Structures are given as C-alpha cells and as structure tokens.
Amino acid sequence: MKKAIGIVIGVVLVLGMAFGIREVVANQAAQHPRTEKTAKMNSGSQPKAASSSQAPVHHAKQKKAAGKTAQTKRQPTAKNRQENRAASSSTPKVASQPSSHSKSKSQNKQAAVNKATKQSKQSRPKQKAASTSTGTAYLKVSGYKKLFYSGNLRINKKTTAFTLLKQTNLKITYTSTPAIYVSAINGLKENDIKVGSGWMYYVNGKYVDKSAGDKLVKPGDKVHWFFTVQGFNK
C-alpha cells in the first residue's frame, strides 16, 4: 500500500516537473519571437535613420559639386580669355557725345578760325597792293581858314589826285559823271562862303586842267586840295 502511494506520488512529481518544464519552454519560445521582432524593427528603423542622416550629406555633396561646375562654367579658360581680349580690342570704342557746352565751345572756336582766315584773306590784297607801291606823295587838304589833313601817303601806278584824297578817310561828296567832281569835304561844300566858292586842287603848286580822277600822281608829288572863294586863284 505504501509502495503504491509512493509510486503515485513519484508519477505526480514527474508529471508536475514535466508540466513545469513545458511551461518554461513555452514562455521562452514566446519571448524569443518578440525579441526577434523588436530587433528587426530596430534594425529596420536604424537604416532609415542612417539614410536620413546621410541624405543631407549626399545633398550637400551634390550642391558642392554643382557649385564647382558653375564656377568652372563661369571661369573662362585661357583660350576664352584670349578670344574675349581679341574681340574687345577689335570692337571700336564709341566716343562719348559732347555736351551742349562743348559743342558751343567747338562752334565758337571754329567761328574764330573762320573769322581769322577771312581776315587774313582780306588783308592779303592790301599787302599785295602795298608791295606794288611805287613810293609816296604829299597831300594837304585845307578848308576855309582850317586845315583838314596833311601828310605823306603811299601811292602806286594807278593813284590819282582823287584816290589820294580818298585815302584820308575824310567825308567826301562828289559826282562821277561825266567826270569826278568834288562838291564837299567834311561838310564844307561849294557856295557855302559865297557864290562861286568851291573845292579845287593843285599838283606841285600848279593848277591842273583835268578831272581829279584822271590826274595820275607820281612819287614825290605834292597835291593840295583847298576851298577857294576866289575862283581859280589861291
């Protein structure tokens, strides 16, 4: 009886131990899949984090490479520099337009040059006439109790008693048809003093029976224009 009870107790103990071992194994098996799943999830999230952390680095590298490419595009090569220099040297420079002030200055300068040229051209005939001068003649112009002019004047081959009088720049009133006739000098005119008074001329102290425009004057001659109140007498 006791022996049977001992066997039953032994069987129960063995069964209990077997059941306990089975529970332990089941618990370990249940824990192992969860650990693997967690490890897988962790391993899956790590690549994502790594990829996200590596993305900015890769993007920065791409930007840096793009910047270098842009710099290489912007920076001309030695050949391009030479071509640009040749093109710039061959391109004509456009002169800046002068302002209105500079235009007026240039116009005034050009006008002054033209005026000087015109004056020089006008002075040339005078110089030429002076160069063809044959000498001088003495001229005296006396009004009624008054002297209008006296001095030596240059003459040429065509100088007459009338043209010699005109060289004095006195105010002369005359007629040219049918011959030269002087009626007034410096406002003193014929018949002013009395009837028959007027202007006449002598050459070398002698009366000349010719129009003043026809009487040629020679070097050294003395011509006297005077206002007379006594006709042909002095």
PDB file of C-alpha atoms in Angstrom:
ATOM      1  CA  MET A   1       0.000   0.000   0.000  1.00  0.00           C
ATOM      2  CA  LYS A   2       2.696   2.400   0.937  1.00  0.00           C
ATOM      3  CA  LYS A   3       4.636   1.357  -2.053  1.00  0.00           C
ATOM      4  CA  ALA A   4       1.707   2.151  -4.307  1.00  0.00           C
ATOM      5  CA  ILE A   5       1.242   5.528  -2.723  1.00  0.00           C
ATOM      6  CA  GLY A   6       4.943   6.276  -3.228  1.00  0.00           C
ATOM      7  CA  ILE A   7       4.723   5.352  -6.888  1.00  0.00           C
ATOM      8  CA  VAL A   8       1.664   7.616  -7.383  1.00  0.00           C
ATOM      9  CA  ILE A   9       3.486  10.489  -5.659  1.00  0.00           C
ATOM     10  CA  GLY A  10       6.544   9.878  -7.860  1.00  0.00           C
ATOM     11  CA  VAL A  11       4.402   9.898 -11.014  1.00  0.00           C
ATOM     12  CA  VAL A  12       2.688  13.103  -9.897  1.00  0.00           C
ATOM     13  CA  LEU A  13       6.059  14.732  -9.216  1.00  0.00           C
ATOM     14  CA  VAL A  14       7.359  13.660 -12.623  1.00  0.00           C
ATOM     15  CA  LEU A  15       4.248  14.976 -14.317  1.00  0.00           C
ATOM     16  CA  GLY A  16       4.484  18.204 -12.398  1.00  0.00           C
ATOM     17  CA  MET A  17       8.112  18.614 -13.324  1.00  0.00           C
ATOM     18  CA  ALA A  18       7.306  17.825 -16.955  1.00  0.00           C
ATOM     19  CA  PHE A  19       4.499  20.322 -16.973  1.00  0.00           C
ATOM     20  CA  GLY A  20       6.739  22.970 -15.350  1.00  0.00           C
ATOM     21  CA  ILE A  21       9.480  22.371 -17.892  1.00  0.00           C
ATOM     22  CA  ARG A  22       6.926  22.635 -20.678  1.00  0.00           C
ATOM     23  CA  GLU A  23       5.672  25.990 -19.334  1.00  0.00           C
ATOM     24  CA  VAL A  24       9.206  27.314 -19.061  1.00  0.00           C
ATOM     25  CA  VAL A  25       9.992  26.262 -22.640  1.00  0.00           C
ATOM     26  CA  ALA A  26       6.755  27.797 -23.892  1.00  0.00           C
ATOM     27  CA  ASN A  27       7.471  31.036 -22.113  1.00  0.00           C
ATOM     28  CA  GLN A  28      10.979  31.172 -23.579  1.00  0.00           C
ATOM     29  CA  ALA A  29       9.632  30.447 -27.040  1.00  0.00           C
ATOM     30  CA  ALA A  30       7.045  33.204 -26.675  1.00  0.00           C
ATOM     31  CA  GLN A  31       9.667  35.696 -25.541  1.00  0.00           C
ATOM     32  CA  HIS A  32      12.151  34.787 -28.325  1.00  0.00           C
ATOM     33  CA  PRO A  33       9.866  35.834 -31.283  1.00  0.00           C
ATOM     34  CA  ARG A  34       9.083  39.134 -29.618  1.00  0.00           C
ATOM     35  CA  THR A  35      12.792  39.823 -29.177  1.00  0.00           C
ATOM     36  CA  GLU A  36      13.494  38.970 -32.820  1.00  0.00           C
ATOM     37  CA  LYS A  37      10.591  41.172 -33.949  1.00  0.00           C
ATOM     38  CA  THR A  38      11.821  44.061 -31.832  1.00  0.00           C
ATOM     39  CA  ALA A  39      15.338  43.523 -33.158  1.00  0.00           C
ATOM     40  CA  LYS A  40      14.006  43.504 -36.702  1.00  0.00           C
ATOM     41  CA  MET A  41      12.013  46.663 -36.067  1.00  0.00           C
ATOM     42  CA  ASN A  42      15.042  48.328 -34.542  1.00  0.00           C
ATOM     43  CA  SER A  43      17.233  47.168 -37.388  1.00  0.00           C
ATOM     44  CA  GLY A  44      14.664  48.473 -39.870  1.00  0.00           C
ATOM     45  CA  SER A  45      14.448  51.876 -38.197  1.00  0.00           C
ATOM     46  CA  GLN A  46      18.209  52.227 -37.994  1.00  0.00           C
ATOM     47  CA  PRO A  47      18.754  52.089 -41.747  1.00  0.00           C
ATOM     48  CA  LYS A  48      16.042  54.689 -42.129  1.00  0.00           C
ATOM     49  CA  ALA A  49      17.708  56.950 -39.613  1.00  0.00           C
ATOM     50  CA  ALA A  50      21.035  56.306 -41.217  1.00  0.00           C
ATOM     51  CA  SER A  51      19.643  57.077 -44.615  1.00  0.00           C
ATOM     52  CA  SER A  52      18.001  60.247 -43.285  1.00  0.00           C
ATOM     53  CA  SER A  53      21.236  61.309 -41.648  1.00  0.00           C
ATOM     54  CA  GLN A  54      23.205  60.504 -44.761  1.00  0.00           C
ATOM     55  CA  ALA A  55      20.736  62.348 -47.047  1.00  0.00           C
ATOM     56  CA  PRO A  56      21.867  65.880 -46.118  1.00  0.00           C
ATOM     57  CA  VAL A  57      25.484  64.824 -46.594  1.00  0.00           C
ATOM     58  CA  HIS A  58      24.688  63.474 -50.039  1.00  0.00           C
ATOM     59  CA  HIS A  59      22.634  66.612 -50.838  1.00  0.00           C
ATOM     60  CA  ALA A  60      25.471  68.853 -49.642  1.00  0.00           C
ATOM     61  CA  LYS A  61      27.902  66.933 -51.844  1.00  0.00           C
ATOM     62  CA  GLN A  62      25.591  67.420 -54.797  1.00  0.00           C
ATOM     63  CA  LYS A  63      25.380  71.187 -54.067  1.00  0.00           C
ATOM     64  CA  LYS A  64      29.149  71.441 -53.741  1.00  0.00           C
ATOM     65  CA  ALA A  65      29.634  69.560 -56.994  1.00  0.00           C
ATOM     66  CA  ALA A  66      27.056  71.816 -58.701  1.00  0.00           C
ATOM     67  CA  GLY A  67      28.831  74.909 -57.333  1.00  0.00           C
ATOM     68  CA  LYS A  68      32.152  73.690 -58.664  1.00  0.00           C
ATOM     69  CA  THR A  69      30.549  73.002 -62.029  1.00  0.00           C
ATOM     70  CA  ALA A  70      29.044  76.512 -62.089  1.00  0.00           C
ATOM     71  CA  GLN A  71      32.397  78.007 -61.135  1.00  0.00           C
ATOM     72  CA  THR A  72      34.146  76.077 -63.860  1.00  0.00           C
ATOM     73  CA  LYS A  73      31.476  77.297 -66.282  1.00  0.00           C
ATOM     74  CA  ARG A  74      31.820  80.909 -65.108  1.00  0.00           C
ATOM     75  CA  GLN A  75      35.594  80.952 -65.062  1.00  0.00           C
ATOM     76  CA  PRO A  76      36.774  81.312 -68.674  1.00  0.00           C
ATOM     77  CA  THR A  77      39.612  79.237 -69.879  1.00  0.00           C
ATOM     78  CA  ALA A  78      42.836  80.767 -71.203  1.00  0.00           C
ATOM     79  CA  LYS A  79      41.567  80.307 -74.739  1.00  0.00           C
ATOM     80  CA  ASN A  80      38.293  82.062 -73.934  1.00  0.00           C
ATOM     81  CA  ARG A  81      40.183  84.912 -72.292  1.00  0.00           C
ATOM     82  CA  GLN A  82      42.328  85.400 -75.391  1.00  0.00           C
ATOM     83  CA  GLU A  83      39.220  85.336 -77.612  1.00  0.00           C
ATOM     84  CA  ASN A  84      37.470  87.871 -75.362  1.00  0.00           C
ATOM     85  CA  ARG A  85      40.520  90.143 -75.401  1.00  0.00           C
ATOM     86  CA  ALA A  86      40.741  89.926 -79.199  1.00  0.00           C
ATOM     87  CA  ALA A  87      37.029  90.682 -79.509  1.00  0.00           C
ATOM     88  CA  SER A  88      37.276  93.645 -77.125  1.00  0.00           C
ATOM     89  CA  SER A  89      40.315  95.027 -78.961  1.00  0.00           C
ATOM     90  CA  SER A  90      38.609  94.662 -82.355  1.00  0.00           C
ATOM     91  CA  THR A  91      35.406  96.294 -81.130  1.00  0.00           C
ATOM     92  CA  PRO A  92      35.589 100.036 -81.895  1.00  0.00           C
ATOM     93  CA  LYS A  93      35.189 102.321 -78.934  1.00  0.00           C
ATOM     94  CA  VAL A  94      32.239 104.638 -79.137  1.00  0.00           C
ATOM     95  CA  ALA A  95      33.182 108.208 -78.304  1.00  0.00           C
ATOM     96  CA  SER A  96      31.041 109.962 -75.778  1.00  0.00           C
ATOM     97  CA  GLN A  97      28.786 112.565 -77.221  1.00  0.00           C
ATOM     98  CA  PRO A  98      29.870 116.060 -76.430  1.00  0.00           C
ATOM     99  CA  SER A  99      27.629 118.118 -74.254  1.00  0.00           C
ATOM    100  CA  SER A 100      25.944 121.261 -75.466  1.00  0.00           C
ATOM    101  CA  HIS A 101      28.657 123.296 -73.679  1.00  0.00           C
ATOM    102  CA  SER A 102      31.477 121.514 -75.517  1.00  0.00           C
ATOM    103  CA  LYS A 103      29.527 121.858 -78.797  1.00  0.00           C
ATOM    104  CA  SER A 104      29.193 125.595 -78.302  1.00  0.00           C
ATOM    105  CA  LYS A 105      32.911 125.804 -77.496  1.00  0.00           C
ATOM    106  CA  SER A 106      33.876 123.927 -80.640  1.00  0.00           C
ATOM    107  CA  GLN A 107      31.482 126.050 -82.712  1.00  0.00           C
ATOM    108  CA  ASN A 108      32.909 129.253 -81.260  1.00  0.00           C
ATOM    109  CA  LYS A 109      36.416 128.014 -81.917  1.00  0.00           C
ATOM    110  CA  GLN A 110      35.540 127.107 -85.499  1.00  0.00           C
ATOM    111  CA  ALA A 111      33.893 130.514 -85.979  1.00  0.00           C
ATOM    112  CA  ALA A 112      37.023 132.235 -84.651  1.00  0.00           C
ATOM    113  CA  VAL A 113      39.194 130.208 -87.046  1.00  0.00           C
ATOM    114  CA  ASN A 114      36.915 131.068 -89.962  1.00  0.00           C
ATOM    115  CA  LYS A 115      36.970 134.743 -88.997  1.00  0.00           C
ATOM    116  CA  ALA A 116      40.762 134.766 -88.740  1.00  0.00           C
ATOM    117  CA  THR A 117      41.029 133.032 -92.123  1.00  0.00           C
ATOM    118  CA  LYS A 118      38.633 135.552 -93.666  1.00  0.00           C
ATOM    119  CA  GLN A 119      40.562 138.460 -92.196  1.00  0.00           C
ATOM    120  CA  SER A 120      43.855 137.051 -93.429  1.00  0.00           C
ATOM    121  CA  LYS A 121      42.343 136.668 -96.906  1.00  0.00           C
ATOM    122  CA  GLN A 122      41.073 140.230 -96.814  1.00  0.00           C
ATOM    123  CA  SER A 123      44.444 141.517 -95.681  1.00  0.00           C
ATOM    124  CA  ARG A 124      46.278 139.763 -98.494  1.00  0.00           C
ATOM    125  CA  PRO A 125      45.126 142.153-101.250  1.00  0.00           C
ATOM    126  CA  LYS A 126      46.221 145.097 -99.105  1.00  0.00           C
ATOM    127  CA  GLN A 127      49.634 143.554 -98.629  1.00  0.00           C
ATOM    128  CA  LYS A 128      49.840 142.889-102.329  1.00  0.00           C
ATOM    129  CA  ALA A 129      48.877 146.483-103.100  1.00  0.00           C
ATOM    130  CA  ALA A 130      51.436 147.707-100.591  1.00  0.00           C
ATOM    131  CA  SER A 131      54.092 145.532-102.189  1.00  0.00           C
ATOM    132  CA  THR A 132      53.332 147.118-105.592  1.00  0.00           C
ATOM    133  CA  SER A 133      53.663 150.616-104.154  1.00  0.00           C
ATOM    134  CA  THR A 134      55.869 152.939-106.172  1.00  0.00           C
ATOM    135  CA  GLY A 135      56.527 155.469-103.403  1.00  0.00           C
ATOM    136  CA  THR A 136      54.809 158.280-101.501  1.00  0.00           C
ATOM    137  CA  ALA A 137      53.210 161.638-102.275  1.00  0.00           C
ATOM    138  CA  TYR A 138      52.416 164.571-100.018  1.00  0.00           C
ATOM    139  CA  LEU A 139      48.775 165.627 -99.583  1.00  0.00           C
ATOM    140  CA  LYS A 140      47.334 168.709 -97.949  1.00  0.00           C
ATOM    141  CA  VAL A 141      43.604 169.414 -97.526  1.00  0.00           C
ATOM    142  CA  SER A 142      42.700 172.892 -96.272  1.00  0.00           C
ATOM    143  CA  GLY A 143      39.207 174.243 -95.828  1.00  0.00           C
ATOM    144  CA  TYR A 144      38.136 177.844 -95.265  1.00  0.00           C
ATOM    145  CA  LYS A 145      40.667 179.060 -92.658  1.00  0.00           C
ATOM    146  CA  LYS A 146      41.020 175.471 -91.405  1.00  0.00           C
ATOM    147  CA  LEU A 147      43.360 172.538 -92.138  1.00  0.00           C
ATOM    148  CA  PHE A 148      41.620 169.191 -92.625  1.00  0.00           C
ATOM    149  CA  TYR A 149      44.611 166.944 -93.390  1.00  0.00           C
ATOM    150  CA  SER A 150      48.333 166.971 -94.161  1.00  0.00           C
ATOM    151  CA  GLY A 151      50.809 164.105 -94.588  1.00  0.00           C
ATOM    152  CA  ASN A 152      52.559 161.602 -96.854  1.00  0.00           C
ATOM    153  CA  LEU A 153      50.585 158.731 -98.382  1.00  0.00           C
ATOM    154  CA  ARG A 154      51.728 155.665-100.275  1.00  0.00           C
ATOM    155  CA  ILE A 155      50.880 155.519-103.971  1.00  0.00           C
ATOM    156  CA  ASN A 156      51.093 153.088-106.870  1.00  0.00           C
ATOM    157  CA  LYS A 157      50.956 153.392-110.639  1.00  0.00           C
ATOM    158  CA  LYS A 158      47.170 153.880-110.630  1.00  0.00           C
ATOM    159  CA  THR A 159      46.901 156.516-107.872  1.00  0.00           C
ATOM    160  CA  THR A 160      45.120 159.728-108.936  1.00  0.00           C
ATOM    161  CA  ALA A 161      44.535 163.061-107.193  1.00  0.00           C
ATOM    162  CA  PHE A 162      41.046 161.829-106.269  1.00  0.00           C
ATOM    163  CA  THR A 163      42.061 158.367-104.942  1.00  0.00           C
ATOM    164  CA  LEU A 164      44.829 160.044-102.942  1.00  0.00           C
ATOM    165  CA  LEU A 165      42.166 162.297-101.354  1.00  0.00           C
ATOM    166  CA  LYS A 166      40.011 159.254-100.524  1.00  0.00           C
ATOM    167  CA  GLN A 167      42.889 157.676 -98.566  1.00  0.00           C
ATOM    168  CA  THR A 168      42.448 160.351 -95.894  1.00  0.00           C
ATOM    169  CA  ASN A 169      39.022 158.898 -94.915  1.00  0.00           C
ATOM    170  CA  LEU A 170      37.565 162.402 -94.879  1.00  0.00           C
ATOM    171  CA  LYS A 171      33.850 162.732 -95.607  1.00  0.00           C
ATOM    172  CA  ILE A 172      33.744 163.466 -99.339  1.00  0.00           C
ATOM    173  CA  THR A 173      30.719 164.384-101.508  1.00  0.00           C
ATOM    174  CA  TYR A 174      31.303 164.011-105.229  1.00  0.00           C
ATOM    175  CA  THR A 175      29.811 163.103-108.587  1.00  0.00           C
ATOM    176  CA  SER A 176      31.389 160.671-111.062  1.00  0.00           C
ATOM    177  CA  THR A 177      29.558 161.595-114.288  1.00  0.00           C
ATOM    178  CA  PRO A 178      30.651 162.778-116.726  1.00  0.00           C
ATOM    179  CA  ALA A 179      33.881 163.171-114.656  1.00  0.00           C
ATOM    180  CA  ILE A 180      34.922 163.230-110.986  1.00  0.00           C
ATOM    181  CA  TYR A 181      33.799 166.474-109.332  1.00  0.00           C
ATOM    182  CA  VAL A 182      34.238 167.079-105.569  1.00  0.00           C
ATOM    183  CA  SER A 183      31.464 169.313-104.210  1.00  0.00           C
ATOM    184  CA  ALA A 184      32.048 168.998-100.413  1.00  0.00           C
ATOM    185  CA  ILE A 185      34.667 167.793 -97.923  1.00  0.00           C
ATOM    186  CA  ASN A 186      33.883 167.310 -94.221  1.00  0.00           C
ATOM    187  CA  GLY A 187      30.612 169.219 -94.592  1.00  0.00           C
ATOM    188  CA  LEU A 188      32.158 172.282 -96.289  1.00  0.00           C
ATOM    189  CA  LYS A 189      30.532 172.485 -99.712  1.00  0.00           C
ATOM    190  CA  GLU A 190      30.538 174.796-102.713  1.00  0.00           C
ATOM    191  CA  ASN A 191      28.880 178.208-102.427  1.00  0.00           C
ATOM    192  CA  ASP A 192      28.884 177.963 -98.592  1.00  0.00           C
ATOM    193  CA  ILE A 193      31.009 181.092 -98.128  1.00  0.00           C
ATOM    194  CA  LYS A 194      29.803 182.945-101.178  1.00  0.00           C
ATOM    195  CA  VAL A 195      28.631 182.281-104.694  1.00  0.00           C
ATOM    196  CA  GLY A 196      31.407 180.788-106.789  1.00  0.00           C
ATOM    197  CA  SER A 197      33.328 179.304-103.832  1.00  0.00           C
ATOM    198  CA  GLY A 198      34.235 175.633-104.018  1.00  0.00           C
ATOM    199  CA  TRP A 199      36.903 172.930-103.989  1.00  0.00           C
ATOM    200  CA  MET A 200      39.857 172.605-106.357  1.00  0.00           C
ATOM    201  CA  TYR A 201      43.316 171.053-106.319  1.00  0.00           C
ATOM    202  CA  TYR A 202      46.904 171.843-107.356  1.00  0.00           C
ATOM    203  CA  VAL A 203      49.773 169.456-108.134  1.00  0.00           C
ATOM    204  CA  ASN A 204      53.252 170.762-107.312  1.00  0.00           C
ATOM    205  CA  GLY A 205      51.779 174.284-106.961  1.00  0.00           C
ATOM    206  CA  LYS A 206      50.132 174.326-110.376  1.00  0.00           C
ATOM    207  CA  TYR A 207      46.515 174.206-111.421  1.00  0.00           C
ATOM    208  CA  VAL A 208      45.640 171.050-113.378  1.00  0.00           C
ATOM    209  CA  ASP A 209      43.060 171.356-116.150  1.00  0.00           C
ATOM    210  CA  LYS A 210      41.886 167.731-115.659  1.00  0.00           C
ATOM    211  CA  SER A 211      39.389 165.884-113.598  1.00  0.00           C
ATOM    212  CA  ALA A 212      40.871 164.663-110.294  1.00  0.00           C
ATOM    213  CA  GLY A 213      40.012 161.130-111.359  1.00  0.00           C
ATOM    214  CA  ASP A 214      42.205 161.414-114.461  1.00  0.00           C
ATOM    215  CA  LYS A 215      45.278 163.083-112.955  1.00  0.00           C
ATOM    216  CA  LEU A 216      47.884 160.429-112.041  1.00  0.00           C
ATOM    217  CA  VAL A 217      50.143 161.144-109.081  1.00  0.00           C
ATOM    218  CA  LYS A 218      53.854 160.306-109.184  1.00  0.00           C
ATOM    219  CA  PRO A 219      56.215 159.598-106.270  1.00  0.00           C
ATOM    220  CA  GLY A 220      57.335 162.863-104.666  1.00  0.00           C
ATOM    221  CA  ASP A 221      54.389 164.928-105.957  1.00  0.00           C
ATOM    222  CA  LYS A 222      52.719 167.483-103.692  1.00  0.00           C
ATOM    223  CA  VAL A 223      48.937 167.577-104.033  1.00  0.00           C
ATOM    224  CA  HIS A 224      46.922 170.354-102.405  1.00  0.00           C
ATOM    225  CA  TRP A 225      43.140 170.263-102.117  1.00  0.00           C
ATOM    226  CA  PHE A 226      41.732 173.603-100.904  1.00  0.00           C
ATOM    227  CA  PHE A 227      38.479 175.514-100.609  1.00  0.00           C
ATOM    228  CA  THR A 228      38.647 178.723-102.650  1.00  0.00           C
ATOM    229  CA  VAL A 229      36.452 181.809-102.554  1.00  0.00           C
ATOM    230  CA  GLN A 230      38.266 183.464-105.465  1.00  0.00           C
ATOM    231  CA  GLY A 231      37.716 181.078-108.320  1.00  0.00           C
ATOM    232  CA  PHE A 232      40.949 179.688-109.796  1.00  0.00           C
ATOM    233  CA  ASN A 233      43.140 181.977-107.614  1.00  0.00           C
ATOM    234  CA  LYS A 234      44.534 180.741-104.328  1.00  0.00           C
TER     235      LYS A 234
END
